[in-house]
mmCIF file of C-alpha atoms in Angstrom:
data_model
loop_
_atom_site.group_PDB
_atom_site.id
_atom_site.type_symbol
_atom_site.label_atom_id
_atom_site.label_comp_id
_atom_site.label_asym_id
_atom_site.label_seq_id
_atom_site.Cartn_x
_atom_site.Cartn_y
_atom_site.Cartn_z
ATOM 1 C CA UNK Y 1 -0.125 0.415 -0.001
ATOM 2 C CA UNK Y 2 0.890 4.164 0.115
ATOM 3 C CA UNK Y 3 0.310 6.805 0.740
ATOM 4 C CA UNK Y 4 -0.363 9.292 -1.935
ATOM 5 C CA UNK Y 5 0.967 13.725 -2.065
ATOM 6 C CA UNK Y 6 -0.238 15.780 -3.845
ATOM 7 C CA UNK Y 7 1.457 19.871 -3.284
ATOM 8 C CA UNK Y 8 0.821 22.387 -5.950
ATOM 9 C CA UNK Y 9 0.602 19.964 -9.033
ATOM 10 C CA UNK Y 10 0.081 21.900 -12.600
ATOM 11 C CA UNK Y 11 0.875 21.040 -15.576
ATOM 12 C CA UNK Y 12 1.562 23.675 -18.527
ATOM 13 C CA UNK Y 13 0.866 22.425 -21.854
ATOM 14 C CA UNK Y 14 2.962 24.675 -24.577
ATOM 15 C CA UNK Y 15 0.467 25.874 -27.855
ATOM 16 C CA UNK Y 16 3.015 25.565 -30.751
ATOM 17 C CA UNK Y 17 4.797 28.610 -31.913
ATOM 18 C CA UNK Y 18 3.801 31.624 -34.392
ATOM 19 C CA UNK Y 19 6.051 33.301 -37.045
ATOM 20 C CA UNK Y 20 8.683 35.306 -36.027
ATOM 21 C CA UNK Y 21 8.777 32.599 -32.547
ATOM 22 C CA UNK Y 22 5.554 33.979 -31.239
ATOM 23 C CA UNK Y 23 3.306 31.504 -28.568
ATOM 24 C CA UNK Y 24 -0.345 31.753 -28.315
ATOM 25 C CA UNK Y 25 -0.904 31.968 -24.595
ATOM 26 C CA UNK Y 26 -0.794 28.577 -22.504
ATOM 27 C CA UNK Y 27 -3.172 26.963 -21.791
ATOM 28 C CA UNK Y 28 -2.568 25.776 -18.183
ATOM 29 C CA UNK Y 29 -4.064 22.268 -17.495
ATOM 30 C CA UNK Y 30 -3.837 22.123 -13.804
ATOM 31 C CA UNK Y 31 -2.942 24.176 -11.855
ATOM 32 C CA UNK Y 32 -2.427 23.914 -8.487
ATOM 33 C CA UNK Y 33 -3.323 21.102 -7.397
ATOM 34 C CA UNK Y 34 -3.448 18.934 -3.653
ATOM 35 C CA UNK Y 35 -4.176 16.904 -2.008
ATOM 36 C CA UNK Y 36 -4.003 13.225 -0.613
ATOM 37 C CA UNK Y 37 -4.886 9.713 0.094
ATOM 38 C CA UNK Y 38 -4.362 6.944 3.526
ATOM 39 C CA UNK Y 39 -2.922 3.850 2.618
ATOM 40 C CA UNK Y 40 -6.034 1.321 1.373
ATOM 41 C CA UNK Y 41 -7.702 4.341 0.409
ATOM 42 C CA UNK Y 42 -9.778 4.462 -2.772
ATOM 43 C CA UNK Y 43 -10.225 7.889 -4.769
ATOM 44 C CA UNK Y 44 -12.636 9.427 -7.504
ATOM 45 C CA UNK Y 45 -10.628 11.707 -8.902
ATOM 46 C CA UNK Y 46 -14.660 13.364 -11.157
ATOM 47 C CA UNK Y 47 -14.926 15.711 -13.837
ATOM 48 C CA UNK Y 48 -16.692 16.748 -17.190
ATOM 49 C CA UNK Y 49 -14.341 16.518 -19.834
ATOM 50 C CA UNK Y 50 -11.543 18.264 -20.212
ATOM 51 C CA UNK Y 51 -11.148 19.380 -16.472
ATOM 52 C CA UNK Y 52 -7.649 17.400 -16.253
ATOM 53 C CA UNK Y 53 -7.820 14.651 -14.465
ATOM 54 C CA UNK Y 54 -6.492 12.481 -16.282
ATOM 55 C CA UNK Y 55 -3.798 14.800 -17.374
ATOM 56 C CA UNK Y 56 -3.595 13.921 -13.482
ATOM 57 C CA UNK Y 57 -2.297 10.910 -13.186
ATOM 58 C CA UNK Y 58 -0.711 10.748 -16.138
ATOM 59 C CA UNK Y 59 1.759 12.364 -14.622
ATOM 60 C CA UNK Y 60 1.745 10.241 -10.817
ATOM 61 C CA UNK Y 61 2.293 7.125 -13.212
ATOM 62 C CA UNK Y 62 5.368 9.079 -14.702
ATOM 63 C CA UNK Y 63 3.247 9.704 -18.426
ATOM 64 C CA UNK Y 64 2.947 12.448 -17.983
ATOM 65 C CA UNK Y 65 5.803 15.702 -17.015
ATOM 66 C CA UNK Y 66 5.143 18.326 -13.872
ATOM 67 C CA UNK Y 67 4.957 21.436 -14.378
ATOM 68 C CA UNK Y 68 5.448 23.346 -10.640
ATOM 69 C CA UNK Y 69 4.815 21.473 -7.297
ATOM 70 C CA UNK Y 70 5.711 18.434 -5.518
ATOM 71 C CA UNK Y 71 4.042 13.957 -5.845
ATOM 72 C CA UNK Y 72 5.526 12.541 -2.854
ATOM 73 C CA UNK Y 73 4.497 7.943 -2.325
ATOM 74 C CA UNK Y 74 5.548 8.240 1.445
ATOM 75 C CA UNK Y 75 8.026 9.886 1.867
ATOM 76 C CA UNK Y 76 9.181 9.999 -1.249
ATOM 77 C CA UNK Y 77 9.297 13.125 -3.763
ATOM 78 C CA UNK Y 78 8.955 11.003 -7.214
ATOM 79 C CA UNK Y 79 8.752 14.206 -9.972
ATOM 80 C CA UNK Y 80 11.542 13.128 -11.236
ATOM 81 C CA UNK Y 81 11.784 9.268 -10.615
ATOM 82 C CA UNK Y 82 10.840 6.977 -14.103
ATOM 83 C CA UNK Y 83 7.787 5.567 -14.150
ATOM 84 C CA UNK Y 84 9.124 1.575 -13.359
ATOM 85 C CA UNK Y 85 9.960 2.506 -10.390
ATOM 86 C CA UNK Y 86 7.029 4.039 -9.254
ATOM 87 C CA UNK Y 87 5.255 0.643 -8.308
ATOM 88 C CA UNK Y 88 2.693 2.086 -10.072
ATOM 89 C CA UNK Y 89 -0.213 -0.528 -11.584
ATOM 90 C CA UNK Y 90 -1.463 1.560 -14.635
ATOM 91 C CA UNK Y 91 -4.445 0.564 -16.932
ATOM 92 C CA UNK Y 92 -6.451 3.067 -19.210
ATOM 93 C CA UNK Y 93 -9.557 2.570 -21.207
ATOM 94 C CA UNK Y 94 -8.223 0.840 -24.485
ATOM 95 C CA UNK Y 95 -7.439 -1.824 -22.662
ATOM 96 C CA UNK Y 96 -3.636 -2.326 -24.654
ATOM 97 C CA UNK Y 97 -3.625 -6.197 -24.563
ATOM 98 C CA UNK Y 98 -1.011 -7.817 -26.509
ATOM 99 C CA UNK Y 99 -2.477 -10.000 -29.002
ATOM 100 C CA UNK Y 100 -0.051 -12.687 -30.174
ATOM 101 C CA UNK Y 101 -0.335 -13.268 -26.114
ATOM 102 C CA UNK Y 102 -2.257 -15.703 -24.500
ATOM 103 C CA UNK Y 103 -5.110 -13.738 -21.481
ATOM 104 C CA UNK Y 104 -1.823 -15.631 -18.564
ATOM 105 C CA UNK Y 105 1.241 -14.504 -21.211
ATOM 106 C CA UNK Y 106 -0.589 -11.267 -21.052
ATOM 107 C CA UNK Y 107 -0.562 -10.891 -17.165
ATOM 108 C CA UNK Y 108 2.606 -12.509 -17.009
ATOM 109 C CA UNK Y 109 4.878 -10.244 -19.021
ATOM 110 C CA UNK Y 110 5.794 -7.868 -17.031
ATOM 111 C CA UNK Y 111 6.726 -10.225 -14.568
ATOM 112 C CA UNK Y 112 8.993 -11.615 -17.182
ATOM 113 C CA UNK Y 113 10.492 -8.328 -18.215
ATOM 114 C CA UNK Y 114 11.909 -7.771 -13.695
ATOM 115 C CA UNK Y 115 13.222 -11.478 -14.076
ATOM 116 C CA UNK Y 116 10.469 -13.202 -11.989
ATOM 117 C CA UNK Y 117 10.829 -16.875 -11.518
ATOM 118 C CA UNK Y 118 8.676 -18.451 -13.722
ATOM 119 C CA UNK Y 119 6.913 -19.902 -9.837
ATOM 120 C CA UNK Y 120 6.582 -16.462 -8.506
ATOM 121 C CA UNK Y 121 4.636 -15.997 -11.117
ATOM 122 C CA UNK Y 122 2.280 -18.089 -11.935
ATOM 123 C CA UNK Y 123 1.953 -17.570 -7.580
ATOM 124 C CA UNK Y 124 1.129 -13.933 -8.312
ATOM 125 C CA UNK Y 125 -1.558 -15.074 -11.592
ATOM 126 C CA UNK Y 126 -2.923 -17.486 -9.946
ATOM 127 C CA UNK Y 127 -4.150 -15.537 -7.298
ATOM 128 C CA UNK Y 128 -5.086 -11.993 -8.671
ATOM 129 C CA UNK Y 129 -6.771 -14.276 -11.784
ATOM 130 C CA UNK Y 130 -9.272 -15.140 -9.541
ATOM 131 C CA UNK Y 131 -10.018 -11.458 -8.095
ATOM 132 C CA UNK Y 132 -11.486 -10.705 -11.362
ATOM 133 C CA UNK Y 133 -12.951 -13.930 -12.922
ATOM 134 C CA UNK Y 134 -10.422 -14.474 -15.589
ATOM 135 C CA UNK Y 135 -9.506 -17.584 -14.018
ATOM 136 C CA UNK Y 136 -10.834 -19.280 -17.210
ATOM 137 C CA UNK Y 137 -9.382 -17.550 -19.928
ATOM 138 C CA UNK Y 138 -6.119 -17.749 -19.254
ATOM 139 C CA UNK Y 139 -5.139 -19.936 -22.108
ATOM 140 C CA UNK Y 140 -6.938 -17.636 -24.389
ATOM 141 C CA UNK Y 141 -6.342 -14.444 -26.348
ATOM 142 C CA UNK Y 142 -7.634 -11.438 -26.581
ATOM 143 C CA UNK Y 143 -9.653 -11.409 -29.925
ATOM 144 C CA UNK Y 144 -11.447 -13.870 -28.238
ATOM 145 C CA UNK Y 145 -12.591 -11.718 -25.217
ATOM 146 C CA UNK Y 146 -16.064 -9.670 -25.322
ATOM 147 C CA UNK Y 147 -14.951 -5.942 -24.224
ATOM 148 C CA UNK Y 148 -15.812 -6.881 -20.200
ATOM 149 C CA UNK Y 149 -13.444 -9.023 -19.864
ATOM 150 C CA UNK Y 150 -10.428 -7.801 -21.918
ATOM 151 C CA UNK Y 151 -11.153 -4.680 -19.006
ATOM 152 C CA UNK Y 152 -10.896 -7.321 -16.343
ATOM 153 C CA UNK Y 153 -7.764 -8.451 -17.862
ATOM 154 C CA UNK Y 154 -6.737 -5.276 -18.526
ATOM 155 C CA UNK Y 155 -6.736 -4.479 -14.271
ATOM 156 C CA UNK Y 156 -5.896 -8.014 -13.001
ATOM 157 C CA UNK Y 157 -2.331 -7.277 -15.518
ATOM 158 C CA UNK Y 158 -1.895 -4.321 -13.161
ATOM 159 C CA UNK Y 159 -2.534 -5.481 -10.268
ATOM 160 C CA UNK Y 160 -0.667 -8.721 -10.824
ATOM 161 C CA UNK Y 161 2.919 -7.476 -9.323
ATOM 162 C CA UNK Y 162 1.028 -6.540 -5.897
ATOM 163 C CA UNK Y 163 1.989 -2.379 -6.509
ATOM 164 C CA UNK Y 164 1.838 0.042 -3.673
ATOM 165 C CA UNK Y 165 -0.647 1.847 -6.048
ATOM 166 C CA UNK Y 166 -2.880 1.283 -8.814
ATOM 167 C CA UNK Y 167 -4.289 3.510 -11.176
ATOM 168 C CA UNK Y 168 -7.264 3.751 -13.822
ATOM 169 C CA UNK Y 169 -8.582 5.643 -16.106
ATOM 170 C CA UNK Y 170 -11.469 5.960 -17.223
ATOM 171 C CA UNK Y 171 -11.601 2.207 -17.330
ATOM 172 C CA UNK Y 172 -15.134 1.565 -17.741
ATOM 173 C CA UNK Y 173 -16.404 3.843 -20.509
ATOM 174 C CA UNK Y 174 -16.570 1.621 -23.499
ATOM 175 C CA UNK Y 175 -17.981 -1.366 -21.783
ATOM 176 C CA UNK Y 176 -22.741 -1.300 -21.958
ATOM 177 C CA UNK Y 177 -24.884 -0.254 -18.130
ATOM 178 C CA UNK Y 178 -24.813 -4.163 -17.661
ATOM 179 C CA UNK Y 179 -21.561 -4.444 -17.604
ATOM 180 C CA UNK Y 180 -20.363 -1.194 -16.276
ATOM 181 C CA UNK Y 181 -22.552 -2.334 -13.373
ATOM 182 C CA UNK Y 182 -21.361 -5.792 -13.571
ATOM 183 C CA UNK Y 183 -17.605 -5.025 -13.577
ATOM 184 C CA UNK Y 184 -18.120 -1.598 -10.733
ATOM 185 C CA UNK Y 185 -18.740 -4.744 -8.318
ATOM 186 C CA UNK Y 186 -15.711 -6.462 -8.457
ATOM 187 C CA UNK Y 187 -13.535 -3.698 -8.887
ATOM 188 C CA UNK Y 188 -14.740 -3.330 -5.356
ATOM 189 C CA UNK Y 189 -14.187 -5.931 -4.175
ATOM 190 C CA UNK Y 190 -11.105 -6.235 -5.334
ATOM 191 C CA UNK Y 191 -10.059 -3.032 -3.064
ATOM 192 C CA UNK Y 192 -11.785 -5.310 0.023
ATOM 193 C CA UNK Y 193 -9.756 -7.924 -0.927
ATOM 194 C CA UNK Y 194 -6.467 -6.409 -2.286
ATOM 195 C CA UNK Y 195 -6.735 -2.724 0.028
ATOM 196 C CA UNK Y 196 -4.119 -1.551 -2.447
ATOM 197 C CA UNK Y 197 -4.679 2.400 -2.845
ATOM 198 C CA UNK Y 198 -6.552 3.023 -5.722
ATOM 199 C CA UNK Y 199 -7.588 6.304 -7.621
ATOM 200 C CA UNK Y 200 -9.936 6.183 -10.328
ATOM 201 C CA UNK Y 201 -10.610 8.678 -12.837
ATOM 202 C CA UNK Y 202 -14.276 9.190 -14.587
ATOM 203 C CA UNK Y 203 -16.150 11.692 -15.443
ATOM 204 C CA UNK Y 204 -19.185 8.798 -14.717
ATOM 205 C CA UNK Y 205 -20.420 10.230 -10.242
ATOM 206 C CA UNK Y 206 -22.248 6.681 -10.616
ATOM 207 C CA UNK Y 207 -18.991 5.386 -10.851
ATOM 208 C CA UNK Y 208 -17.532 7.750 -8.295
ATOM 209 C CA UNK Y 209 -20.735 7.676 -5.048
ATOM 210 C CA UNK Y 210 -20.639 3.909 -5.375
ATOM 211 C CA UNK Y 211 -16.592 3.513 -5.935
ATOM 212 C CA UNK Y 212 -15.119 5.761 -4.127
ATOM 213 C CA UNK Y 213 -14.475 6.673 -0.245
ATOM 214 C CA UNK Y 214 -13.011 10.183 -1.258
ATOM 215 C CA UNK Y 215 -13.510 12.285 -3.993
ATOM 216 C CA UNK Y 216 -11.624 14.857 -5.893
ATOM 217 C CA UNK Y 217 -13.880 17.125 -8.100
ATOM 218 C CA UNK Y 218 -12.818 18.584 -10.750
ATOM 219 C CA UNK Y 219 -12.942 21.287 -13.522
ATOM 220 C CA UNK Y 220 -10.858 24.066 -15.599
ATOM 221 C CA UNK Y 221 -7.430 21.293 -14.191
ATOM 222 C CA UNK Y 222 -8.885 23.170 -10.465
ATOM 223 C CA UNK Y 223 -9.957 21.488 -7.367
ATOM 224 C CA UNK Y 224 -12.890 22.377 -6.829
ATOM 225 C CA UNK Y 225 -14.342 19.979 -3.628
ATOM 226 C CA UNK Y 226 -12.677 16.579 -2.092
ATOM 227 C CA UNK Y 227 -15.263 14.688 0.476
ATOM 228 C CA UNK Y 228 -17.407 11.817 0.603
ATOM 229 C CA UNK Y 229 -19.411 11.094 -1.973
ATOM 230 C CA UNK Y 230 -22.150 11.413 1.423
ATOM 231 C CA UNK Y 231 -20.586 15.127 1.965
ATOM 232 C CA UNK Y 232 -20.163 16.316 -1.407
ATOM 233 C CA UNK Y 233 -23.553 14.774 -2.299
ATOM 234 C CA UNK Y 234 -25.431 17.036 0.915
ATOM 235 C CA UNK Y 235 -23.200 20.001 1.018
ATOM 236 C CA UNK Y 236 -21.469 20.965 -2.481
ATOM 237 C CA UNK Y 237 -18.203 23.143 -1.795
ATOM 238 C CA UNK Y 238 -19.676 25.832 -4.518
ATOM 239 C CA UNK Y 239 -22.329 26.037 -7.575
ATOM 240 C CA UNK Y 240 -20.444 24.295 -10.481
ATOM 241 C CA UNK Y 241 -20.764 20.838 -7.562
ATOM 242 C CA UNK Y 242 -24.455 21.249 -6.629
ATOM 243 C CA UNK Y 243 -24.926 21.494 -10.374
ATOM 244 C CA UNK Y 244 -22.419 18.456 -11.697
ATOM 245 C CA UNK Y 245 -23.421 16.271 -9.121
ATOM 246 C CA UNK Y 246 -26.517 14.466 -9.186
ATOM 247 C CA UNK Y 247 -29.057 12.111 -11.186
ATOM 248 C CA UNK Y 248 -31.269 14.760 -11.460
ATOM 249 C CA UNK Y 249 -28.987 17.703 -10.947
ATOM 250 C CA UNK Y 250 -29.532 19.941 -8.293
ATOM 251 C CA UNK Y 251 -31.738 22.672 -8.965
ATOM 252 C CA UNK Y 252 -30.841 26.037 -8.366
ATOM 253 C CA UNK Y 253 -32.358 29.769 -8.089
ATOM 254 C CA UNK Y 254 -31.480 32.484 -9.581
#
């Protein structure tokens, strides 16, 4: 498990230079973002498209450079650590499985790259596979799997090395309503079993409200509110949160 802390984190994307080397206005995608999550906590980062939530996740993972601020895992500042040195498991929405390999070999791929023994690899896979109900799929190729099965394998691959921190980037966005509900329950059950500090990025408030212990709500790269699902629903910090949370959203009188 791992405690994660963000302190004043910013990310700026500079637009391409115009003629005569004049720059367009910089786009600050994440603005002075600060929050922390405890060991074993499940955090949801929620907000509309373009609010900076996936950029935040990518900075935590080391896939985007931080413009300003600091990120810590425990007492270790990880700004300059390579992704492979951060002990993080990451699952994207697009599965990214290797088509020629079986499910078993997809799960084993990164562990083999780290020169783990085959006994260790097999033990890890046999432990994780039942948690996400992929134990009967280990001999299949990704092309023979449904979307829900591919996402189960994708998440299993992220946790099979028992990372200190698990990052899930819109893992259910490609699935239909029934399968999304099923996988929400399985992700929640998995989290209770492995007790890994987990962050899920989503635009779906139902996912965030049902999965997360606390929710980070973002708009235009800025933190709007952080609290339990009940806190953000019953006591929204501002008009944006009040209008964003709830189905149907809260009616706001002029």
